[in-house]
Coordinates of C-alpha atoms in Angstrom, one line a residue:
M1 CA -82.9 16.3 -13.3
D2 CA -82.2 18.8 -10.5
L3 CA -80.3 16.2 -8.6
I4 CA -78.1 15.3 -11.6
L5 CA -77.5 18.9 -12.3
V6 CA -76.5 19.6 -8.8
A7 CA -74.1 16.6 -8.8
V8 CA -72.5 17.7 -12.0
I9 CA -72.0 21.3 -10.7
A10 CA -70.6 20.0 -7.4
L11 CA -68.2 17.7 -9.1
G12 CA -67.1 20.4 -11.5
A13 CA -66.6 22.8 -8.6
I14 CA -64.5 20.2 -6.7
G15 CA -62.4 19.6 -9.8
L16 CA -61.8 23.3 -10.4
I17 CA -60.8 23.8 -6.8
A18 CA -58.4 20.8 -6.9
A19 CA -56.9 22.1 -10.1
I20 CA -56.3 25.5 -8.6
V21 CA -54.7 24.0 -5.5
L22 CA -52.4 21.8 -7.6
F23 CA -51.4 24.7 -9.8
V24 CA -50.5 26.8 -6.8
A25 CA -48.6 23.9 -5.2
S26 CA -46.7 23.2 -8.4
K27 CA -45.6 26.9 -8.6
K28 CA -44.8 27.2 -4.9
F29 CA -42.9 23.9 -4.5
A30 CA -41.4 23.7 -7.9
V31 CA -37.9 22.3 -7.9
F32 CA -35.5 23.9 -10.4
E33 CA -33.3 21.5 -12.3
D34 CA -30.2 22.8 -14.0
P35 CA -30.7 22.1 -17.8
R36 CA -27.0 21.0 -17.9
I37 CA -27.9 17.9 -15.9
A38 CA -30.1 16.6 -18.8
Q39 CA -27.3 17.5 -21.3
V40 CA -24.7 15.6 -19.3
A41 CA -27.0 12.7 -18.8
E42 CA -27.6 12.5 -22.5
V43 CA -23.9 11.8 -23.3
L44 CA -23.6 9.2 -20.5
P45 CA -23.9 5.5 -21.5
Q46 CA -27.0 5.0 -19.3
A47 CA -25.6 1.7 -17.9
N48 CA -26.7 2.7 -14.4
C49 CA -24.0 0.3 -13.1
G50 CA -23.1 2.4 -10.0
G51 CA -19.4 2.2 -10.8
C52 CA -19.1 6.0 -10.5
G53 CA -20.3 5.9 -7.0
Y54 CA -23.7 7.5 -7.6
P55 CA -27.2 6.1 -8.0
G56 CA -27.4 5.8 -11.8
C57 CA -26.3 8.1 -14.6
S58 CA -28.7 10.9 -13.6
G59 CA -27.1 11.0 -10.1
F60 CA -23.6 11.2 -11.7
A61 CA -24.8 13.9 -14.0
G62 CA -26.0 16.0 -11.1
A63 CA -22.7 15.4 -9.3
C64 CA -20.7 16.6 -12.3
V65 CA -22.7 19.8 -12.6
K66 CA -22.2 20.5 -8.9
A67 CA -18.5 19.8 -9.3
A68 CA -18.3 22.1 -12.3
D69 CA -19.8 24.9 -10.2
A70 CA -16.9 24.3 -7.8
G71 CA -14.5 24.7 -10.7
S72 CA -13.2 21.2 -11.3
L73 CA -14.2 17.7 -12.4
E74 CA -11.4 16.1 -10.5
G75 CA -12.4 12.7 -9.0
K76 CA -15.3 12.3 -11.3
L77 CA -15.1 9.4 -13.8
C78 CA -17.6 7.3 -15.7
P79 CA -15.9 3.9 -15.7
V80 CA -18.0 2.6 -18.6
G81 CA -17.6 5.6 -20.9
G82 CA -14.0 6.3 -19.9
A83 CA -12.0 9.3 -21.1
P84 CA -14.1 10.0 -24.3
V85 CA -17.3 10.4 -22.4
M86 CA -15.6 12.6 -19.7
E87 CA -14.3 14.8 -22.5
K88 CA -17.8 15.4 -23.7
V89 CA -19.1 16.1 -20.2
A90 CA -16.2 18.6 -19.7
A91 CA -17.1 20.3 -23.0
I92 CA -20.7 20.7 -21.9
L93 CA -19.7 22.2 -18.6
G94 CA -17.0 24.4 -20.0
L95 CA -14.1 22.6 -18.3
E96 CA -11.1 20.6 -19.2
A97 CA -11.3 16.8 -18.8
V98 CA -9.1 15.5 -16.0
A99 CA -7.0 12.5 -17.1
S100 CA -7.5 9.4 -14.9
E101 CA -5.5 6.2 -14.8
P102 CA -7.4 3.2 -16.2
K103 CA -8.5 0.5 -13.7
V104 CA -9.6 -3.1 -13.9
A105 CA -11.1 -5.8 -11.7
V106 CA -8.6 -8.2 -10.1
V107 CA -9.5 -11.6 -8.7
R108 CA -7.5 -12.1 -5.5
C109 CA -7.8 -15.8 -5.2
N110 CA -5.8 -18.7 -6.7
G111 CA -7.6 -21.5 -4.9
S112 CA -8.2 -23.6 -8.0
C113 CA -9.5 -27.2 -7.7
E114 CA -5.8 -28.4 -7.8
N115 CA -4.6 -25.9 -5.1
R116 CA -7.7 -26.1 -2.9
P117 CA -9.3 -29.5 -3.0
R118 CA -13.0 -29.9 -2.2
I119 CA -13.9 -31.7 1.0
V120 CA -17.7 -31.5 0.8
Q121 CA -20.3 -31.1 -1.9
Y122 CA -22.6 -28.1 -1.8
D123 CA -26.1 -28.9 -3.1
G124 CA -27.9 -25.7 -2.4
A125 CA -28.9 -22.6 -4.4
V126 CA -26.3 -21.6 -7.0
S127 CA -25.4 -18.3 -5.2
C128 CA -22.2 -17.2 -3.6
R129 CA -24.2 -15.2 -1.0
V130 CA -26.3 -18.2 -0.1
A131 CA -23.4 -20.6 0.1
H132 CA -21.4 -18.1 2.2
A133 CA -24.2 -17.7 4.6
T134 CA -25.1 -21.4 5.0
C135 CA -22.3 -24.0 4.5
G136 CA -19.3 -21.7 4.0
G137 CA -18.2 -23.4 0.8
E138 CA -16.8 -26.7 -0.3
T139 CA -13.2 -26.3 0.9
L140 CA -11.3 -25.7 4.1
C141 CA -10.7 -22.1 3.1
S142 CA -13.4 -19.8 4.5
F143 CA -12.0 -16.8 2.7
G144 CA -11.6 -17.8 -1.0
C145 CA -13.9 -17.9 -4.0
L146 CA -17.1 -19.9 -3.7
G147 CA -17.3 -20.5 -7.5
C148 CA -21.1 -19.9 -7.9
G149 CA -20.6 -17.0 -10.3
D150 CA -22.5 -14.1 -8.7
C151 CA -19.8 -11.9 -10.2
V152 CA -20.6 -13.2 -13.7
K153 CA -24.3 -12.5 -13.2
A154 CA -23.6 -8.9 -11.9
C155 CA -21.3 -7.9 -14.9
Q156 CA -23.3 -6.1 -17.6
F157 CA -20.5 -6.2 -20.1
G158 CA -19.6 -9.8 -20.3
A159 CA -16.1 -9.1 -18.9
I160 CA -15.9 -11.9 -16.4
K161 CA -16.6 -15.6 -16.7
M162 CA -16.0 -18.8 -14.7
N163 CA -13.2 -21.1 -15.8
P164 CA -14.6 -24.6 -15.7
E165 CA -11.2 -26.2 -15.1
T166 CA -10.1 -24.0 -12.1
G167 CA -13.5 -23.1 -10.8
L168 CA -12.4 -19.4 -10.5
P169 CA -13.6 -16.3 -12.3
E170 CA -11.4 -14.7 -15.0
V171 CA -11.5 -11.1 -16.1
D172 CA -11.3 -10.0 -19.7
E173 CA -9.4 -6.7 -19.4
A174 CA -10.4 -5.6 -22.9
K175 CA -14.1 -5.7 -21.8
C176 CA -13.8 -4.7 -18.1
T177 CA -14.9 -1.1 -17.4
A178 CA -14.0 -1.2 -13.7
C179 CA -17.6 -0.4 -12.7
G180 CA -17.2 -2.5 -9.5
A181 CA -20.4 -4.5 -9.9
C182 CA -18.6 -7.8 -9.6
A183 CA -16.7 -6.6 -6.5
K184 CA -20.0 -5.6 -4.9
A185 CA -21.6 -9.0 -5.8
C186 CA -18.8 -11.0 -4.1
P187 CA -19.7 -11.8 -0.5
R188 CA -16.0 -12.6 0.3
M189 CA -14.6 -9.4 -1.3
I190 CA -12.0 -11.3 -3.3
I191 CA -12.5 -9.0 -6.3
Q192 CA -10.8 -5.6 -6.1
I193 CA -10.8 -2.7 -8.5
R194 CA -7.1 -1.7 -9.0
K195 CA -5.2 0.5 -11.3
K196 CA -4.0 -1.3 -14.4
G197 CA -0.4 -0.3 -13.5
R198 CA 2.4 1.3 -15.3
V199 CA 2.8 0.7 -19.1
V200 CA 5.9 -1.1 -20.2
K201 CA 6.3 -2.2 -23.8
E202 CA 2.6 -1.3 -24.5
S203 CA 1.3 -3.6 -21.7
H204 CA 0.2 -2.8 -18.2
R205 CA 2.3 -4.2 -15.4
R206 CA 0.8 -4.7 -11.9
V207 CA 1.5 -7.1 -9.0
W208 CA -1.0 -8.3 -6.4
V209 CA -1.3 -10.9 -3.7
S210 CA -3.7 -13.5 -5.0
C211 CA -5.0 -14.5 -1.6
V212 CA -7.3 -13.1 1.1
N213 CA -6.9 -15.9 3.7
K214 CA -6.3 -14.3 7.1
D215 CA -5.7 -17.5 9.0
K216 CA -2.3 -18.3 10.5
G217 CA 0.4 -19.8 8.3
A218 CA -0.1 -23.5 9.1
L219 CA -3.9 -23.3 8.9
A220 CA -3.8 -21.3 5.7
G221 CA -1.3 -23.6 4.1
K222 CA -3.5 -26.6 5.0
A223 CA -6.5 -25.1 3.3
C224 CA -4.7 -24.1 0.1
K225 CA -1.3 -24.9 -1.4
V226 CA -0.7 -21.4 -2.7
S227 CA -2.2 -19.3 0.2
C228 CA -0.3 -16.4 1.8
I229 CA 1.2 -17.5 5.1
G230 CA 2.3 -14.0 6.2
C231 CA 6.0 -14.8 6.3
S232 CA 7.0 -11.2 5.5
K233 CA 9.6 -12.2 3.0
C234 CA 7.9 -10.1 0.3
A235 CA 7.8 -7.1 2.6
K236 CA 11.5 -7.4 3.4
V237 CA 12.6 -7.5 -0.2
C238 CA 10.3 -4.6 -1.3
K239 CA 12.4 -1.5 -1.8
K240 CA 9.5 0.9 -1.9
E241 CA 7.7 -0.3 1.3
A242 CA 4.7 -1.1 -0.8
I243 CA 3.9 -4.3 1.0
T244 CA 2.4 -4.5 4.5
I245 CA 1.5 -7.6 6.6
E246 CA -1.7 -7.4 8.6
N247 CA -3.8 -10.2 10.0
N248 CA -1.4 -12.8 8.6
L249 CA -1.9 -11.5 5.1
A250 CA 0.3 -9.5 2.8
Y251 CA -1.1 -6.6 0.8
I252 CA 0.5 -4.7 -2.0
D253 CA -0.4 -1.0 -2.2
P254 CA -0.8 -0.2 -5.9
E255 CA 0.0 3.5 -5.2
K256 CA 3.5 2.6 -4.0
C257 CA 4.3 -0.5 -6.1
I258 CA 6.6 0.1 -9.1
A259 CA 6.1 -3.5 -10.5
C260 CA 9.7 -4.5 -10.1
G261 CA 8.8 -8.2 -9.5
L262 CA 11.1 -8.9 -6.6
C263 CA 8.3 -10.0 -4.4
V264 CA 7.0 -12.4 -7.0
N265 CA 10.3 -14.5 -6.9
E266 CA 10.6 -14.1 -3.2
C267 CA 7.2 -15.6 -2.2
P268 CA 7.7 -19.2 -1.1
K269 CA 4.1 -20.1 -1.8
K270 CA 3.8 -18.4 -5.2
A271 CA 0.8 -16.4 -3.9
I272 CA 2.0 -13.1 -5.5
H273 CA 1.0 -12.8 -9.2
A274 CA 2.1 -10.4 -11.9
T275 CA 0.7 -9.5 -15.3
W276 CA 4.0 -10.3 -17.1
E277 CA 6.5 -13.1 -16.8
V278 CA 8.9 -12.0 -14.1
P279 CA 12.4 -13.4 -14.9
V280 CA 13.9 -15.7 -12.3
P281 CA 17.3 -14.5 -11.1
K282 CA 20.2 -16.8 -12.1
P283 CA 21.8 -18.5 -9.1
K284 CA 25.4 -17.6 -8.2
P285 CA 27.9 -20.1 -9.6
A286 CA 29.4 -22.4 -7.0
P287 CA 33.2 -22.5 -6.6
A288 CA 34.9 -25.2 -8.6
E289 CA 36.0 -28.4 -6.7
G290 CA 39.6 -28.3 -5.4
V291 CA 39.7 -24.5 -5.6
A292 CA 39.9 -22.8 -2.2
P293 CA 37.6 -19.8 -1.9
V294 CA 39.4 -16.5 -2.1
Q295 CA 39.9 -15.1 1.3
Q296 CA 39.9 -11.4 2.0
A297 CA 43.2 -9.9 3.0
A298 CA 43.5 -9.4 6.7
P299 CA 43.5 -5.7 7.8
K300 CA 47.0 -4.3 8.4
A301 CA 48.0 -4.0 12.1
A302 CA 48.1 -0.6 13.6
P303 CA 51.6 0.8 14.0
A304 CA 53.1 0.0 17.4
A305 CA 53.0 2.7 19.9
A306 CA 56.2 4.7 20.4
Q307 CA 58.3 3.5 23.3
Q308 CA 58.4 5.8 26.2
V309 CA 61.7 7.6 26.6
Q310 CA 63.5 6.3 29.7
Q311 CA 64.3 9.0 32.1

């Protein structure tokens, strides 16, 4: 009995000491959390997609509170909740919601089965990352879509799916939240989050180069019928200098582009796409047969110099 009693007392004393130590430690090393973080997190969609650039909704909530202490929520956006959620966040933090332009995921590859024929058959794991790291794909293009659907698996909103006829992913703009999960999942970075563009007749207009092939023109054209060959014709016709050519590839800056559509008609490979049907300019009428072209009048000769007076 004495041994049991001693053991019980010893264990009780150890437990009491441990409890006191933990209590003191919890008070000394306590981390204060602003209650507004929990309030902001409560109105967020809790998708934890990472599209905001922070590790989950709790991380974004903390960033919003920190930004509110600095006086502005500029640059903070929940792509899933959009403007309605940001208005609630701003109301909690006592600020005005900052308007942000809507964005959408854009697939920058048009290498369909017709445009980019398969030369080998891939028989490995159905994963773009695995195919990219091992065989490099089934076509000659080492830059385009691999067609395994990693982007589809990464999307939590069902906004992207593979087209069985073209073998390319297609984005449903009505469902896309521009979270960027599909862009991160693509090992070849053919998916880009871009602004939806300016609104014309209740529809968004934007233009982009649907190719990421950086090979030289001849090699790129051999790999895909509609690949960009870096000819610079689009850059020359652009009035806003929104198109640059780098590494044999054209790129349209969405910040400068006014969606005029001139580059779409100018591209000889039809590698530039638009969200609307760009009208093709009518060709100039040829002169009728037997009618000589109108010649411009010759400029009048300068008056003859005055003769010198003979002395």
